[in-house]
Short mmCIF file of C-alpha atoms in Angstrom, two decimals:
data_model
loop_
_atom_site.label_atom_id
_atom_site.label_comp_id
_atom_site.label_asym_id
_atom_site.label_seq_id
_atom_site.Cartn_x
_atom_site.Cartn_y
_atom_site.Cartn_z
CA MET J 1 17.98 0.90 11.19
CA ALA J 2 21.63 0.31 9.25
CA TRP J 3 20.33 -2.95 8.71
CA LEU J 4 17.13 -0.80 5.50
CA SER J 5 20.15 -0.28 3.49
CA ILE J 6 22.12 -3.59 3.31
CA LEU J 7 18.11 -5.57 3.32
CA ALA J 8 16.58 -3.48 1.43
CA PRO J 9 18.50 -4.19 -2.45
CA VAL J 10 19.69 -7.85 -0.60
CA THR J 11 16.12 -8.30 -1.00
CA LEU J 12 15.57 -6.62 -4.33
CA ALA J 13 18.73 -7.61 -6.42
CA GLY J 14 17.88 -11.75 -5.07
CA VAL J 15 14.16 -11.33 -6.28
CA MET J 16 14.99 -10.18 -9.25
CA ILE J 17 18.07 -13.32 -9.62
CA PHE J 18 16.65 -15.71 -8.06
CA VAL J 19 12.40 -15.39 -8.68
CA PRO J 20 11.15 -16.33 -12.21
CA ARG J 21 9.25 -14.01 -14.29
CA ILE J 22 5.90 -13.44 -13.34
CA PRO J 23 3.20 -11.98 -16.29
CA GLN J 24 -0.08 -10.57 -14.97
CA PRO J 25 -2.28 -11.92 -15.28
CA GLN J 26 -5.72 -10.71 -16.98
CA TRP J 27 -8.24 -12.53 -14.91
CA TYR J 28 -7.32 -10.42 -12.32
CA HIS J 29 -8.91 -7.10 -13.76
CA ASP J 30 -12.60 -10.51 -13.66
CA PHE J 31 -13.84 -8.67 -10.06
CA ALA J 32 -16.62 -10.70 -8.56
CA ASP J 33 -19.54 -7.66 -7.86
CA GLN J 34 -19.57 -5.93 -11.49
CA ARG J 35 -22.69 -4.53 -10.36
CA ALA J 36 -23.74 -0.64 -11.49
CA LEU J 37 -26.16 -0.28 -7.96
CA ILE J 38 -25.28 3.67 -8.98
CA ARG J 39 -26.32 4.69 -12.81
CA GLY J 40 -23.58 4.95 -14.38
CA VAL J 41 -20.62 3.37 -11.93
CA PRO J 42 -20.14 0.05 -12.97
CA ASN J 43 -18.35 -1.93 -10.69
CA SER J 44 -19.22 1.06 -7.92
CA PHE J 45 -18.63 -1.65 -4.95
CA ASP J 46 -14.96 -1.21 -6.30
CA VAL J 47 -15.61 2.80 -7.27
CA LEU J 48 -17.09 4.18 -4.27
CA SER J 49 -15.20 1.75 -1.49
CA ASN J 50 -12.03 4.23 -2.69
CA LEU J 51 -13.90 7.62 -0.82
CA PRO J 52 -12.36 6.29 2.74
CA PHE J 53 -9.07 6.07 1.55
CA ILE J 54 -9.97 10.57 0.70
CA GLY J 55 -10.95 11.04 3.36
CA ILE J 56 -8.66 9.96 5.78
CA GLY J 57 -6.00 10.88 3.64
CA VAL J 58 -6.99 14.72 3.74
CA ALA J 59 -7.57 14.04 7.79
CA GLY J 60 -3.19 12.71 7.69
CA LEU J 61 -2.48 15.94 6.27
CA VAL J 62 -4.29 17.97 8.39
CA ILE J 63 -2.55 16.31 11.80
CA THR J 64 0.50 16.37 10.45
CA PRO J 65 1.90 19.78 10.47
CA GLY J 66 1.70 19.68 14.16
CA ALA J 67 2.35 16.22 15.56
CA ALA J 68 5.45 14.58 17.23
CA PHE J 69 8.28 13.34 14.34
CA ILE J 70 12.12 13.53 15.04
CA SER J 71 13.18 14.77 12.78
CA SER J 72 12.01 16.92 9.44
CA PHE J 73 12.56 14.15 7.18
CA GLU J 74 9.93 11.60 8.89
CA ARG J 75 6.73 14.71 8.88
CA THR J 76 8.15 14.94 5.26
CA ASP J 77 7.80 11.18 5.04
CA ALA J 78 4.39 11.65 6.08
CA ILE J 79 3.02 14.38 4.16
CA VAL J 80 3.51 11.94 0.71
CA PHE J 81 2.41 9.34 2.34
CA PHE J 82 -1.28 11.10 3.24
CA ILE J 83 -0.45 12.09 -0.52
CA GLY J 84 -0.18 8.91 -1.64
CA THR J 85 -2.44 7.28 0.16
CA ILE J 86 -5.24 10.08 -1.66
CA LEU J 87 -3.55 9.42 -5.23
CA THR J 88 -3.93 5.64 -4.67
CA ALA J 89 -7.60 6.34 -4.32
CA ILE J 90 -8.20 8.15 -7.09
CA GLY J 91 -5.97 6.33 -9.05
CA SER J 92 -8.21 3.00 -7.80
CA LEU J 93 -11.05 4.36 -8.97
CA ILE J 94 -9.86 5.38 -12.04
CA TYR J 95 -8.99 1.65 -12.88
CA HIS J 96 -12.19 0.02 -11.05
CA LEU J 97 -14.72 2.14 -14.17
CA ARG J 98 -12.23 0.41 -15.93
CA PRO J 99 -10.37 -2.34 -15.04
CA ASN J 100 -8.05 -3.29 -17.83
CA ASP J 101 -3.67 -3.23 -17.85
CA THR J 102 -3.47 0.94 -18.58
CA THR J 103 -5.42 1.74 -16.28
CA LEU J 104 -4.18 -0.39 -12.90
CA VAL J 105 -1.33 2.10 -14.19
CA TYR J 106 -2.94 4.71 -12.04
CA ASP J 107 -3.73 3.12 -9.10
CA ARG J 108 -0.71 0.60 -8.91
CA LEU J 109 1.75 4.42 -8.45
CA GLY J 110 -0.98 5.60 -5.48
CA ILE J 111 0.27 2.25 -4.45
CA VAL J 112 4.11 2.58 -4.55
CA ILE J 113 3.67 6.03 -3.57
CA ALA J 114 1.97 5.11 -0.18
CA PHE J 115 4.94 2.60 0.97
CA MET J 116 7.87 3.71 -0.93
CA SER J 117 6.71 6.69 1.39
CA PHE J 118 5.66 4.46 4.58
CA LEU J 119 8.41 3.13 4.65
CA ALA J 120 10.48 5.85 4.44
CA MET J 121 9.03 6.89 7.40
CA LEU J 122 9.95 4.16 9.72
CA ALA J 123 13.76 3.89 8.85
CA HIS J 124 14.21 7.82 9.28
CA GLU J 125 13.33 7.18 12.70
CA SER J 126 16.45 6.58 13.68
CA ILE J 127 18.67 7.41 9.77
CA ASP J 128 19.33 10.91 10.99
CA GLY J 129 20.17 13.33 8.03
CA ALA J 130 19.54 10.93 4.99
CA ALA J 131 17.94 12.94 2.68
CA TRP J 132 17.97 11.10 -0.16
CA LEU J 133 16.46 7.85 0.94
CA LEU J 134 13.09 9.86 0.29
CA PRO J 135 13.27 9.92 -3.28
CA ALA J 136 15.86 6.83 -3.58
CA LEU J 137 12.94 4.51 -2.56
CA LEU J 138 9.96 6.92 -4.41
CA LEU J 139 12.64 5.79 -7.31
CA ILE J 140 12.20 1.89 -6.42
CA GLY J 141 8.41 2.32 -6.20
CA VAL J 142 7.29 4.18 -9.61
CA ALA J 143 10.88 2.47 -11.55
CA GLY J 144 8.75 -0.97 -10.36
CA VAL J 145 5.82 -0.22 -12.36
CA ALA J 146 7.89 1.08 -15.21
CA TRP J 147 8.90 -2.27 -15.23
CA TRP J 148 5.63 -3.55 -14.97
CA ARG J 149 4.33 -2.32 -17.52
CA ALA J 150 7.26 -2.47 -20.21
CA PHE J 151 8.25 -6.36 -19.62
CA ASP J 152 5.03 -8.04 -18.63
CA ASP J 153 7.26 -8.37 -14.78
CA LEU J 154 5.44 -7.76 -12.24
CA ARG J 155 8.51 -8.73 -9.63
CA PRO J 156 10.37 -5.41 -8.20
CA TYR J 157 6.39 -4.29 -8.13
CA GLY J 158 5.40 -7.41 -5.74
CA TRP J 159 9.12 -6.73 -3.63
CA ALA J 160 7.92 -2.75 -3.11
CA GLN J 161 5.01 -4.22 -1.83
CA PHE J 162 5.48 -6.45 1.06
CA PHE J 163 9.29 -5.58 1.69
CA PRO J 164 7.55 -2.63 4.06
CA LEU J 165 5.40 -4.89 5.64
CA VAL J 166 8.83 -6.80 5.90
CA VAL J 167 9.96 -3.60 7.65
CA ILE J 168 7.41 -4.03 9.89
CA VAL J 169 7.13 -6.89 11.21
CA ALA J 170 11.29 -6.83 11.84
CA LEU J 171 10.51 -3.89 13.56
CA LEU J 172 8.63 -5.54 16.41
CA PHE J 173 10.98 -7.77 17.17
CA ALA J 174 15.02 -5.34 16.84
CA GLU J 175 14.12 -1.52 17.56
CA ARG J 176 12.71 -0.68 20.63
CA PRO J 177 9.85 2.07 20.01
CA ARG J 178 10.82 5.30 19.36
CA TYR J 179 6.50 6.86 20.09
CA SER J 180 4.14 5.86 22.03
CA GLY J 181 1.65 3.49 20.86
CA GLN J 182 3.44 2.04 17.78
CA THR J 183 4.31 -1.73 18.64
CA ALA J 184 0.30 -1.79 18.68
CA ALA J 185 -0.45 0.74 15.76
CA MET J 186 1.99 -0.60 13.82
CA ILE J 187 0.58 -4.61 14.49
CA VAL J 188 -2.46 -3.41 13.63
CA ILE J 189 -1.39 -1.26 10.19
CA ALA J 190 0.69 -5.02 9.50
CA GLY J 191 -2.74 -6.94 10.19
CA SER J 192 -5.01 -4.81 8.20
CA TYR J 193 -2.52 -4.92 5.10
CA THR J 194 -2.41 -9.16 5.79
CA ALA J 195 -5.96 -8.96 5.49
CA ALA J 196 -6.08 -6.50 3.09
CA LYS J 197 -4.33 -9.57 0.44
CA LEU J 198 -6.48 -12.41 1.68
CA PHE J 199 -9.58 -10.27 1.02
CA GLU J 200 -8.64 -9.69 -2.41
CA LEU J 201 -7.64 -12.94 -3.13
CA TRP J 202 -11.17 -14.61 -2.05
CA ASP J 203 -12.41 -11.74 -3.68
CA ARG J 204 -15.27 -14.43 -5.38
CA ARG J 205 -15.02 -16.66 -2.20
CA ILE J 206 -16.49 -14.12 -0.29
CA TYR J 207 -18.51 -12.16 -2.57
CA HIS J 208 -20.62 -15.48 -3.45
CA ALA J 209 -19.76 -16.76 0.75
CA LEU J 210 -21.79 -12.86 2.05
CA ARG J 211 -24.93 -13.70 -0.73
CA GLN J 212 -23.39 -11.50 -3.30
CA THR J 213 -24.37 -9.02 -1.06
CA ILE J 214 -20.30 -7.03 -0.80
CA SER J 215 -17.44 -9.03 -2.11
CA GLY J 216 -13.22 -9.57 -0.76
CA HIS J 217 -12.15 -6.75 -3.01
CA THR J 218 -14.34 -3.88 -1.46
CA LEU J 219 -13.26 -5.94 1.90
CA LYS J 220 -9.57 -5.40 0.84
CA HIS J 221 -10.78 -1.36 0.27
CA LEU J 222 -12.32 -0.89 3.65
CA SER J 223 -9.86 -3.26 5.26
CA ALA J 224 -6.71 -1.39 3.49
CA ALA J 225 -8.68 2.20 4.62
CA CYS J 226 -8.30 1.03 8.34
CA GLY J 227 -4.63 0.99 8.06
CA VAL J 228 -3.96 4.03 7.20
CA LEU J 229 -6.92 5.66 10.06
CA THR J 230 -4.70 3.39 12.40
CA THR J 231 -1.36 5.53 11.46
CA VAL J 232 -3.30 9.38 11.35
CA ILE J 233 -4.79 8.07 15.34
CA TRP J 234 -1.20 6.67 15.63
CA ILE J 235 0.82 10.08 14.44
CA ALA J 236 -1.45 12.26 16.72
CA ALA J 237 -1.70 10.51 19.29
CA ARG J 238 2.39 9.88 20.29
CA THR J 239 4.25 11.17 22.30
CA ARG J 240 8.43 10.45 22.01
CA ARG J 241 9.73 8.44 24.24
#
């Protein structure tokens, strides 16, 4: 996967050069389901649907020490990924209690930690001894969130969200799987994330189509959690090829 060390900076530079600045739309904070179904908990479903991330993240931290890894770097990446998953849940919970740009920072910091460490785990299957990779990717991800807040520009954060998905799809065609079940796991993970983005986009439409029982954004959280659960199952059950 040496191509990753070239593709990552080239695509990031391309986004920053050729894509116009993308400001944070304020309508983003206006979610469809704002019901306080639990007293004192506004946006109850969007808040509570973060809880599966915590349970799955803890499960991941429990299974990681005894799981099969080609390198110790992958194990560290996986641990950081599951910590990022838990931080994402906490940050998203804080955000949905009071949605605004300030609280959204907590949500997005957890997300970039999870995404960048997952990307590092995939890369470390082929790049042996690259101790710099995880810190570098985490720095890029956190810098993307900082850039957004400083300049109201979502381009680097958007890259940090979508580039790992590009890598997953590329792996399905360009690399021989190093672990059993890897192809199936990558398909489910990519599918879960794609579905989550669609649920997010169709938040209000889904809410009204389902007679105001559950919103697209709540389903986004649950779909993304399925992707993380797939990662846990794959790491726990896989063997080296």
